[in-house]
Coordinates of C-alpha atoms and ligand atoms in Angstrom, one line a residue:
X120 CA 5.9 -33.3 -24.8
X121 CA 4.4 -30.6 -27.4
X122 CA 4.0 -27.3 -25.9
X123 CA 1.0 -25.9 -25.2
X124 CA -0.9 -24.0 -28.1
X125 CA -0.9 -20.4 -27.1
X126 CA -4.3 -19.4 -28.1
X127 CA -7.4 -18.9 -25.7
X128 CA -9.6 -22.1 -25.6
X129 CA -12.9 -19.8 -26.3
X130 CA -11.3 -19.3 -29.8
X131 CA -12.2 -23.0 -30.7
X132 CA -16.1 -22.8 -30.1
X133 CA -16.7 -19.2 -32.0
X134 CA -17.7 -18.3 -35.0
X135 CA -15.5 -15.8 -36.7
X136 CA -14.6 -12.5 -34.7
X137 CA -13.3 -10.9 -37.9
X138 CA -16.0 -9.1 -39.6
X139 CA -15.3 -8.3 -43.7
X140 CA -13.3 -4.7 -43.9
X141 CA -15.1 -2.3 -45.4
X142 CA -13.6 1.6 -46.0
X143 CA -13.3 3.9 -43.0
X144 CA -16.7 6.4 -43.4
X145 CA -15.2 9.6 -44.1
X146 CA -17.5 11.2 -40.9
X147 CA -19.2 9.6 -38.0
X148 CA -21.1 10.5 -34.7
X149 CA -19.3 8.1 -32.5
X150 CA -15.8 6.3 -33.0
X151 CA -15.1 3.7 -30.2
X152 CA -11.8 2.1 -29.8
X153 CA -11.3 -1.0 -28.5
X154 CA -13.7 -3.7 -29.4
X155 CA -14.4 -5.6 -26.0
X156 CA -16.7 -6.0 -23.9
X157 CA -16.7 -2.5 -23.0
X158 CA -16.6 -1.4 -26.3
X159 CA -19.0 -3.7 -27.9
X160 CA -21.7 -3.2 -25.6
X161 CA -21.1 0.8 -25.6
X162 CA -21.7 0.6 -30.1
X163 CA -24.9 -1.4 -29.1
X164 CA -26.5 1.0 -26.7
X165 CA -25.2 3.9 -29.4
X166 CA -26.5 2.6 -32.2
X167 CA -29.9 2.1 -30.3
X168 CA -29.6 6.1 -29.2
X169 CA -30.0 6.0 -32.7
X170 CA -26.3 7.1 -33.0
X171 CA -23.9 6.0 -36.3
X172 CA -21.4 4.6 -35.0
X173 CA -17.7 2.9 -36.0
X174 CA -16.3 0.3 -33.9
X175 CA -11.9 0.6 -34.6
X176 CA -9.4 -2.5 -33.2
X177 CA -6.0 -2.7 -33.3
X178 CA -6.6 -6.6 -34.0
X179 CA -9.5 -8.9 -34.3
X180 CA -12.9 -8.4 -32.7
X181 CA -12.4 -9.0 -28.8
X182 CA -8.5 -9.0 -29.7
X183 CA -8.0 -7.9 -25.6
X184 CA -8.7 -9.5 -22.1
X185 CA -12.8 -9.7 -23.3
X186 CA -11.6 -13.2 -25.1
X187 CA -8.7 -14.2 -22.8
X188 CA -10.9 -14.3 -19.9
X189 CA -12.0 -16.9 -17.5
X190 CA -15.9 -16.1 -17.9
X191 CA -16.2 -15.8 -14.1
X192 CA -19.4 -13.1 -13.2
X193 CA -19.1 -11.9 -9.5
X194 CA -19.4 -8.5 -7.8
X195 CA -15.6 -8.2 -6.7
X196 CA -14.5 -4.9 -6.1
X197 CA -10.4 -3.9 -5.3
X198 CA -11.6 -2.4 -1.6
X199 CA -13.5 -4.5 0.3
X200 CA -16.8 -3.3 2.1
X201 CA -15.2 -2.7 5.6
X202 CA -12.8 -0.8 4.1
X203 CA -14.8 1.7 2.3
X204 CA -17.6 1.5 5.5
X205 CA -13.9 2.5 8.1
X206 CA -12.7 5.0 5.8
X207 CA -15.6 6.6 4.1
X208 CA -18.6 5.7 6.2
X209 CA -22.0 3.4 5.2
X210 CA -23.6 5.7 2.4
X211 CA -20.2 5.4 0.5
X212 CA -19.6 2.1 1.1
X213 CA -23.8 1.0 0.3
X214 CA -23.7 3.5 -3.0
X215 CA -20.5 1.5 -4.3
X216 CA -21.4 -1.9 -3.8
X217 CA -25.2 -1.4 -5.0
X218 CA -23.5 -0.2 -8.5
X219 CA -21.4 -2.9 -8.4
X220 CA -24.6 -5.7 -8.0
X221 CA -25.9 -3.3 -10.9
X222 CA -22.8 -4.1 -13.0
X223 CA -23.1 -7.5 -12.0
X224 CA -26.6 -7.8 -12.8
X225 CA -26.2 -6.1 -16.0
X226 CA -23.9 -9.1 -17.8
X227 CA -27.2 -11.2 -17.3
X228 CA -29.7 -8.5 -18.6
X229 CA -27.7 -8.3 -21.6
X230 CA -27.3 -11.5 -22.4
X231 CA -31.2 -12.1 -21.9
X232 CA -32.1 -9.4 -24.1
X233 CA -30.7 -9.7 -26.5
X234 CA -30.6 -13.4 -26.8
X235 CA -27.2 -14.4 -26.6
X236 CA -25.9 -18.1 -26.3
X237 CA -23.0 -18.2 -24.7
X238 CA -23.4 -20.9 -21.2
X239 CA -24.2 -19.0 -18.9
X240 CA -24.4 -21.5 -16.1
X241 CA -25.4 -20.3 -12.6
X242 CA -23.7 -22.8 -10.6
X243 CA -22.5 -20.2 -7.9
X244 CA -19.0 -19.3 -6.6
X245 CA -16.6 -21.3 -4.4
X246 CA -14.0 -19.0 -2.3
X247 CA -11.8 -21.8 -0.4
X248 CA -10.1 -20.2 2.8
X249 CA -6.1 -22.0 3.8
X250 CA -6.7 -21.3 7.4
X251 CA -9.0 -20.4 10.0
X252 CA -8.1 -16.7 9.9
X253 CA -9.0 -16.2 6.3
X254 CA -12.3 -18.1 6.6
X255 CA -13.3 -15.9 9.5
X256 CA -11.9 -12.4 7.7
X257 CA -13.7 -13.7 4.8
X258 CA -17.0 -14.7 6.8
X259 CA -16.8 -10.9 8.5
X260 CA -16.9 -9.2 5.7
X261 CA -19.6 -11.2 3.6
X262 CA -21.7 -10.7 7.1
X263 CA -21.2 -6.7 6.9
X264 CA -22.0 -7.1 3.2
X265 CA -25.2 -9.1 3.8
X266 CA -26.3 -7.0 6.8
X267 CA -26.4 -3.5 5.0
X268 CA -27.0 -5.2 1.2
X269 CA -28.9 -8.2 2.0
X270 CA -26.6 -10.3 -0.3
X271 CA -26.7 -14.1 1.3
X272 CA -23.5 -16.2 1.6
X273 CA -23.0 -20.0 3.5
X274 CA -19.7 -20.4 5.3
X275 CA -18.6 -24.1 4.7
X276 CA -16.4 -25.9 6.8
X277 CA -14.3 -28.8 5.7
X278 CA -16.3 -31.5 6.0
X279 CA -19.4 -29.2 4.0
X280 CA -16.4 -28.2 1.9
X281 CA -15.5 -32.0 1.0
X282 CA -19.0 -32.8 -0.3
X283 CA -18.8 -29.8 -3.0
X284 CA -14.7 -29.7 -4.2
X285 CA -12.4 -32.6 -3.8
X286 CA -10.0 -30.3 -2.5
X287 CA -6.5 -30.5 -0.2
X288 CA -6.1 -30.8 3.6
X289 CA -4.3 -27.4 3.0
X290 CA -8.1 -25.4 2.3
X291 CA -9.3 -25.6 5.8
X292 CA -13.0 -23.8 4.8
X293 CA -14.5 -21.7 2.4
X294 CA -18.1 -20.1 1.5
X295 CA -20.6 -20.5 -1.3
X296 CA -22.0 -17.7 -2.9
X297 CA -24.8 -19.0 -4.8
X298 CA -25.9 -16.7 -7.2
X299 CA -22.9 -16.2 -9.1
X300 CA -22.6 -17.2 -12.6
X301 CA -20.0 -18.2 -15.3
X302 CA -20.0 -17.6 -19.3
X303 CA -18.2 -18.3 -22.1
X304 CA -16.4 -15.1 -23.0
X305 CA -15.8 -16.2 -26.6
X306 CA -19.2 -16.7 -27.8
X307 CA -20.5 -13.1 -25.3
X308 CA -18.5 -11.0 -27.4
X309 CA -19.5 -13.3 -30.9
X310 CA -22.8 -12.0 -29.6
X311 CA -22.5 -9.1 -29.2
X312 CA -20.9 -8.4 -32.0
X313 CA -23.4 -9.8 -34.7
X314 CA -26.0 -7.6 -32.5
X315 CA -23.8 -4.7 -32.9
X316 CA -23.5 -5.7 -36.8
X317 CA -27.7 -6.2 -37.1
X318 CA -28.0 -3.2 -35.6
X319 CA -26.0 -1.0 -38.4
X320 CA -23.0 -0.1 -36.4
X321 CA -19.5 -0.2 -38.7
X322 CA -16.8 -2.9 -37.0
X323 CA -13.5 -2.3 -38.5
X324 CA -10.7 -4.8 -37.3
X325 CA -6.9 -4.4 -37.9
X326 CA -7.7 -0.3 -37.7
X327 CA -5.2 0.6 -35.1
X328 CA -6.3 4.2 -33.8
X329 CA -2.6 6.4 -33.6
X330 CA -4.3 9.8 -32.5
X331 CA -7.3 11.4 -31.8
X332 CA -7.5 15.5 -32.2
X333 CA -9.6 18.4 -32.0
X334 CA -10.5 19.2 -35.4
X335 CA -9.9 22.5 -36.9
X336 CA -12.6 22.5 -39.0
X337 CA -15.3 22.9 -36.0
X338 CA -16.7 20.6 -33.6
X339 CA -15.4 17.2 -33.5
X340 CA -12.2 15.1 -33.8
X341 CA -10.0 13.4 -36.2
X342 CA -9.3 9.8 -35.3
X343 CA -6.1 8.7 -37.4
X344 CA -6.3 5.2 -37.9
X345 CA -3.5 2.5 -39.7
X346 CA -6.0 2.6 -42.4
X347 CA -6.6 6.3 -43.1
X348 CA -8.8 9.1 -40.8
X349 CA -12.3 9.8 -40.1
X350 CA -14.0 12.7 -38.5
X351 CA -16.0 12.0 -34.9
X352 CA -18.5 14.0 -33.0
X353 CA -17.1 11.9 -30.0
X354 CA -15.0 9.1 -29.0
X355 CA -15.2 6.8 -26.2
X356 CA -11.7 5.3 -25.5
X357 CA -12.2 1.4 -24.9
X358 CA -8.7 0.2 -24.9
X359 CA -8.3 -0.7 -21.0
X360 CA -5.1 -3.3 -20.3
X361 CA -4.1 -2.4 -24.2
X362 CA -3.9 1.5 -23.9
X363 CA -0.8 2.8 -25.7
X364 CA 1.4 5.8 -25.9
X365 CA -1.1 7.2 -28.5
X366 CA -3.6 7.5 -25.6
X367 CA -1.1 9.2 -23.3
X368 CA -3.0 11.0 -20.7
X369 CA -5.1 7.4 -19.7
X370 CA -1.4 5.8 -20.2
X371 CA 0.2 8.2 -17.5
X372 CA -3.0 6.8 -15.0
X373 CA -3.2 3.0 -15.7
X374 CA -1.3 0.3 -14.1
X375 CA -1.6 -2.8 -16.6
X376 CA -0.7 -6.0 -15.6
X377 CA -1.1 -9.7 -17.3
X378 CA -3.1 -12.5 -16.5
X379 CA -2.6 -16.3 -17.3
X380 CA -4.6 -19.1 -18.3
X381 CA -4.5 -22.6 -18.9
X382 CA -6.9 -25.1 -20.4
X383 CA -6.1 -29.0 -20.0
X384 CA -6.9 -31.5 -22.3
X385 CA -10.1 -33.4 -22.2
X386 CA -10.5 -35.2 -18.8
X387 CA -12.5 -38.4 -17.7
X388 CA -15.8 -36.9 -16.5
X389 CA -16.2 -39.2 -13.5
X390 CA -13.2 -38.1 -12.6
X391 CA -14.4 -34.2 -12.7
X392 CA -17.8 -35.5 -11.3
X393 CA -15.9 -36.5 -8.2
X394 CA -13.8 -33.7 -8.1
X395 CA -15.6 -31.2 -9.0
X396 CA -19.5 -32.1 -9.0
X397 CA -21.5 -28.7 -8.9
X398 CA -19.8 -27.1 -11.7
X399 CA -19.2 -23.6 -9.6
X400 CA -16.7 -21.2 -10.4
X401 CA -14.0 -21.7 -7.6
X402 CA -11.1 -19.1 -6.1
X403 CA -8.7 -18.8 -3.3
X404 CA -9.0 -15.9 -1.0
X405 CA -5.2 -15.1 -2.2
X406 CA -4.3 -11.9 -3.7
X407 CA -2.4 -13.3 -6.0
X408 CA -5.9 -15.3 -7.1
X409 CA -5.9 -19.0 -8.3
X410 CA -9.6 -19.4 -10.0
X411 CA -10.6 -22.6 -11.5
X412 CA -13.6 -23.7 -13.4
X413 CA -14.8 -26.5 -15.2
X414 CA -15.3 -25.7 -18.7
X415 CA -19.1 -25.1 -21.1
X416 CA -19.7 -28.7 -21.6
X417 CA -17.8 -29.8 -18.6
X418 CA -14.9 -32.0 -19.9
X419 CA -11.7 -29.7 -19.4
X420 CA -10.5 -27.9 -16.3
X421 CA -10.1 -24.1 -17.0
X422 CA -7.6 -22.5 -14.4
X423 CA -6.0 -18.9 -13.9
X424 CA -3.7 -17.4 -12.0
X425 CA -0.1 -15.8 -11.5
X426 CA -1.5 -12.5 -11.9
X427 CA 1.1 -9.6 -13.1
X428 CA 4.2 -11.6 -12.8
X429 CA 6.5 -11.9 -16.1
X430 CA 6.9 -15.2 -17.7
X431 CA 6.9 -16.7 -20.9
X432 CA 3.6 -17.9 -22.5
X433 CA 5.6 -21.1 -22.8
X434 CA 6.1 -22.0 -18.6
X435 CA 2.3 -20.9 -18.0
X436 CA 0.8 -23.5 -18.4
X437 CA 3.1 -25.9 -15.8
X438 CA 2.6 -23.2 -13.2
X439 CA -0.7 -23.1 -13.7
X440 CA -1.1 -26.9 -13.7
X441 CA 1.4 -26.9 -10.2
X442 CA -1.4 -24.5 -8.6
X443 CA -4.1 -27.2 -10.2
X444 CA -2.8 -29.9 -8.3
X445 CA -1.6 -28.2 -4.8
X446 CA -5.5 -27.1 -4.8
X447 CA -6.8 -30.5 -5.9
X448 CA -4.8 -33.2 -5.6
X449 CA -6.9 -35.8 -6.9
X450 CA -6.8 -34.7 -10.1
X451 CA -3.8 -36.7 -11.2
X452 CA -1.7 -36.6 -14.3
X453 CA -3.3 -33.8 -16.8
X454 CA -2.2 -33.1 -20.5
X455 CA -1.7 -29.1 -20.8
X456 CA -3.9 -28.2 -24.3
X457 CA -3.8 -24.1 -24.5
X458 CA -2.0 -21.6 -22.4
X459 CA -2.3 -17.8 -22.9
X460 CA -1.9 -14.8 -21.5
X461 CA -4.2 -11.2 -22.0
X462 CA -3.6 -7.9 -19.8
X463 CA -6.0 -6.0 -17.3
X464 CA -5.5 -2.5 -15.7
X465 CA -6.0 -1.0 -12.5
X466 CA -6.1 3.1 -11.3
X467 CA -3.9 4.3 -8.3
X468 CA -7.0 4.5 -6.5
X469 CA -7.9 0.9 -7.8
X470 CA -11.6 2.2 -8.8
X471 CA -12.7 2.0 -11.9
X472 CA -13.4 4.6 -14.1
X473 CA -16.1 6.5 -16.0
X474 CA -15.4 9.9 -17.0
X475 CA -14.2 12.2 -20.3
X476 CA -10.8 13.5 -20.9
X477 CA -11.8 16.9 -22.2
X478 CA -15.5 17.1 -23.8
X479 CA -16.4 15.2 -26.4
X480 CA -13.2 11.8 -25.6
X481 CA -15.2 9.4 -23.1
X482 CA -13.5 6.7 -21.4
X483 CA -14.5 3.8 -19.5
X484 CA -11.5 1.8 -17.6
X485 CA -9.6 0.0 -15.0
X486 CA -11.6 -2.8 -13.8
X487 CA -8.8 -5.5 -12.2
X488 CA -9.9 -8.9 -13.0
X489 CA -13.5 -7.9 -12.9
X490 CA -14.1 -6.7 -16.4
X491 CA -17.0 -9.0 -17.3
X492 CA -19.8 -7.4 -15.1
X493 CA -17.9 -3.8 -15.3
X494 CA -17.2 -3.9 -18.5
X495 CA -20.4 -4.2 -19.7
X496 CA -22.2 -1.9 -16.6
X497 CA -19.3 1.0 -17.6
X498 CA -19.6 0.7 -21.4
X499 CA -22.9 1.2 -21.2
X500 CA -23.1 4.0 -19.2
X501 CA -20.7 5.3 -21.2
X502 CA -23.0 5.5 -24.3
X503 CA -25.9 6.4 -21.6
X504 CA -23.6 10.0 -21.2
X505 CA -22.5 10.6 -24.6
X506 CA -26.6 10.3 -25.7
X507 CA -26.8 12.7 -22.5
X508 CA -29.2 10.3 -20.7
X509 CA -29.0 10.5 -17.2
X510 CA -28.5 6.4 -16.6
X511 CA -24.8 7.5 -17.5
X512 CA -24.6 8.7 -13.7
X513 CA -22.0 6.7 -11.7
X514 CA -20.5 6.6 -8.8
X515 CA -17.1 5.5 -10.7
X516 CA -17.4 8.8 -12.5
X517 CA -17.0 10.8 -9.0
X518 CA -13.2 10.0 -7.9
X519 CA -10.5 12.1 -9.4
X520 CA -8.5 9.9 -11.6
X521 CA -5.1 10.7 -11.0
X522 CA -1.6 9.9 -11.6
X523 CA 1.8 9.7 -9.8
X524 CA 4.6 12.1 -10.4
X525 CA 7.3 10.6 -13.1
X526 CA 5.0 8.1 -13.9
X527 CA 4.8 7.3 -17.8
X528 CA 2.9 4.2 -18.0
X529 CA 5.5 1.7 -17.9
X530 CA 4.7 0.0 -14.4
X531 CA 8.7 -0.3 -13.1
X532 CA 7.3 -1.4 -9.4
X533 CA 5.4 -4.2 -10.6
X534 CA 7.8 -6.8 -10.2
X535 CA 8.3 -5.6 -6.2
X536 CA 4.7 -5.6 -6.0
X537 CA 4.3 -8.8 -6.9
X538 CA 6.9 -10.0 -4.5
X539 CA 5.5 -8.4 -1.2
X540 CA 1.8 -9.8 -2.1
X541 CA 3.3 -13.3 -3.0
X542 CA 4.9 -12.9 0.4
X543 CA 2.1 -11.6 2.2
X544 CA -0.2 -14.6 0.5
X545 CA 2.2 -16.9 2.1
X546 CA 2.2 -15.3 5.5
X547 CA -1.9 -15.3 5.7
X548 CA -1.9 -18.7 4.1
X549 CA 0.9 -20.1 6.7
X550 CA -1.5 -18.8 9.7
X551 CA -2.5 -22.4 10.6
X552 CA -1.8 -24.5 7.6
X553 CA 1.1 -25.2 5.2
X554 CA 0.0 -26.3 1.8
X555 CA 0.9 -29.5 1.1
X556 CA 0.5 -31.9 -2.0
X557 CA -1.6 -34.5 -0.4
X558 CA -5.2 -34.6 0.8
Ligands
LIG201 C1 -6.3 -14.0 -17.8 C2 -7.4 -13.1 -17.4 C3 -8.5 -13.6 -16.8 C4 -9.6 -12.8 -16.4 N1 -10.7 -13.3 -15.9 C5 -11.8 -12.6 -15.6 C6 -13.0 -13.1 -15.2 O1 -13.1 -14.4 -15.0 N2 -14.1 -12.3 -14.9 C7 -14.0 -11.0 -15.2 O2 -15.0 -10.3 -14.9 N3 -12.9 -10.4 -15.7 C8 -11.8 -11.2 -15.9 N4 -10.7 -10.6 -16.5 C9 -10.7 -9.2 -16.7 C10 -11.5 -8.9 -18.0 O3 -11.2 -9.8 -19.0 C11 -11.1 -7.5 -18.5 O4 -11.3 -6.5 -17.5 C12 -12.1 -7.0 -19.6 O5 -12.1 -8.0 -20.7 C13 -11.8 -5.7 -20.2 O6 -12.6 -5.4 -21.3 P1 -12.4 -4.2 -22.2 O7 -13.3 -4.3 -23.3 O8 -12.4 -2.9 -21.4 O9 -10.9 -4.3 -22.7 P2 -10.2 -5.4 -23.6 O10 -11.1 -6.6 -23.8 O11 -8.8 -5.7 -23.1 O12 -10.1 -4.7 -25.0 C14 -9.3 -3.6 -25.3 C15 -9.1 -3.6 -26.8 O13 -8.6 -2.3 -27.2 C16 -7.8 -2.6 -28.4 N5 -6.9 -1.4 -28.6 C17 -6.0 -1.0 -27.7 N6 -5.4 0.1 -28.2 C18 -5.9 0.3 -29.4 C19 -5.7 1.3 -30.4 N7 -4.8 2.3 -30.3 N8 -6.5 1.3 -31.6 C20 -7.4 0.3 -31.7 N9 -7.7 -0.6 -30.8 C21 -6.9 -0.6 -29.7 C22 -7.1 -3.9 -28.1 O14 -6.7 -4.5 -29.3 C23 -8.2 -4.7 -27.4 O15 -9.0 -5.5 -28.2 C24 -9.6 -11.4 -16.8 C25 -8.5 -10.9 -17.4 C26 -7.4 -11.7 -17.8 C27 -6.2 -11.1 -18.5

């Protein structure tokens, strides 16, 4: 059998995310680097502060996670809402999640605004539960969350369950949150992008940024790019999952990590109709998350998963179809089409995080795997506080952003992390089931 094509499905349905080079302006108000979701939308919200603006990736527009995504929208936050309501009391815990419905809601609001196409389907979310003591963890904290936010959920048990996913006698349970939504990642940022491009701002792919310094000549910077240097007012580091030595200080407090994803080739769609009739967006209540989703059109299955462990590109795509079938069986004999991988980042604290460096170098950061809705909440507020508006306020901008001693950026303790949560996955997930192949 071939191997899999490494290359992210979204790629096939987009038009090109390679805008024509022009040369580097020689000044500019605001260079952003990093041309993803966070970035894209931060050169929008510039450029209508009336701001000029370049827009500066290492590779192709979207080159990061933003297109290597599974297009999943929820409001999914590291620390759950107990946690932050035992350790910090209710205001903290309210104030975080209400910014996090705003980031949510924000993905939406853009894409209505300004018009985008890109399937957005709001067919809800799925979480399936392997035993009776994650569904009622799970439950709990969706009740606390509903109780002080007012956000609804349904707790399903396994005969509701069987009527929505075709899934194994392994998921005992789950709940149904209906008002998440899915997208197309691919053709969000190809939207954004020829707003970004309509609106006047400069999109220069293939310009790796090396350095950024206080210039000598005044106020400002100097961004050195692979393709010669420009002068900036301000610069709003974008780079998440991708930042690089060049970046050091964000380096020293990131913890980057990849992500897998695998696309199967076209399947019968009575099949998925059976299977998978409501075309929801569906996730285990592991940390090391298996998601699954049907894909824009509704003929392919879409599934991620294995996150931070290290593996070639090459054996994603069987591990990814194993977890497939141990979640839904029926699903028989699939054909692997695409398998890639793309890389997210996380803080110490596991917040994400707005802030500046030292005035004038901006960053937003460090979302996990919940980029989509922060992403595009964060990189906007970042433009908010560079045009000085006060929307920029955030709650993410109020946490020190800190580091570990002797840490450089290279994440040595990943592969031990990984371990004690695969372990710890199996322990909660052994609590009154073992997963087995059949239904
Ligand atoms: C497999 C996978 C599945 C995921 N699924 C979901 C999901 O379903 N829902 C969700 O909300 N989130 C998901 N995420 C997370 C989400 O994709 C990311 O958090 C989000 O895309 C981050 O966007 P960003 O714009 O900040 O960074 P990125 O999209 O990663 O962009 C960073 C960019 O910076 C550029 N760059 C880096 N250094 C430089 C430099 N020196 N000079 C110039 N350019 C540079 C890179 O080339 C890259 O294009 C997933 C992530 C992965 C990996």
């Amino acid at each position: 059998m071939r191997n899999p094509r490494d290359e992210p499905y979204w790629l096939d349905s987009v038009p090109s995310l390679n805008p024509e080079q022009s040369p580097l302006p020689a000044a500019i108000d605001v260079a952003v680097v990093g041309s993803g979701v966070t970035g894209l939308n931060a050169a929008l919200e510039l450029r209508r502060g009336g701001r000029s603006v370049v827009l500066l990736d290492s590779g192709r527009v979207g080159q990061g996670a933003s297109t290597r995504n599974a297009g999943f929208v929820g409001r999914t936050l590291s620390h759950s809402f107990s946690e932050l309501l035992r350790r910090h009391g209710l205001d903290h815990a309210v104030s975080h999640y209400r910014e996090l419905h705003d980031a949510f809601s924000s993905v939406r609001q853009v894409i209505e605004a300004e018009r985008l196409d890109c399937d957005l389907v709001q067919g809800g979310r799925i979480i399936l539960a392997r035993s009776n003591r994650q569904l009622d963890r799970l439950t709990a904290e969706l009740e606390l969350r509903r109780l002080h936010l007012g956000w609804k959920y349904e707790r399903l048990d396994r005969r509701a369950l069987l009527d929505e996913v075709g899934c194994s006698k392994a998921i005992v349970g789950g709940v149904l949150l209906r008002d998440f939504y899915s997208i197309h990642p691919g053709k969000y940022c190809a939207g954004l992008l020829s707003r970004i491009l309509s609106a006047g701002a400069q999109v220069h792919p293939f310009t790796h940024v090396s350095s950024v310094a206080r210039s000598k000549a005044g106020s400002g910077f100097v961004v050195g790019t692979s393709r010669g240097s420009l002068r900036a007012r301000n610069v709003l580091i974008a780079t998440n999952g991708y930042t690089g030595p060049e970046f050091d200080w964000l380096r020293r407090r990131l913890v980057p990590f990849p992500g897998f994803m695998m696309a199967t080739g076209k399947l019968p769609r009575a099949l998925l109709d059976e299977v998978l009739p409501h075309d929801r967006t569906y996730t285990d209540t592991n940390f090391l998350i298996t998601a699954i989703r049907r894909s824009p059109g509704g003929d392919r299955l879409l599934v991620c998963g294995r996150p931070g462990q290290s593996m070639p590109v090459t054996k994603v795509g069987e591990l990814l179809r194993d977890d497939l079938t141990a979640m839904l069986p029926d699903i028989g004999q699939i054909r692997i089409s695409r398998a890639w991988n793309g890389y997210c980042c996380g803080s110490f604290d596991r917040l994400p995080k707005l802030g500046s460096q030292q005035e004038g170098i901006h960053f937003a950061i460090a979302y996990l795997f919940n980029g989509i809705p922060l992403g595009t909440h964060l990189g906007r507020k970042a433009a908010w506080q560079i045009l000085g508006m006060q929307e920029g306020a955030s709650v993410f901008s109020q946490h020190d952003f800190t580091t570990v001693p002797l840490y450089r950026g290279r994440p040595w303790f990943l592969p031990a992390f990984v371990s004690l949560m695969a372990l710890k996955d199996r322990m909660a997930n052994s609590s009154g089931h073992i997963i087995r192949k059949d239904r």
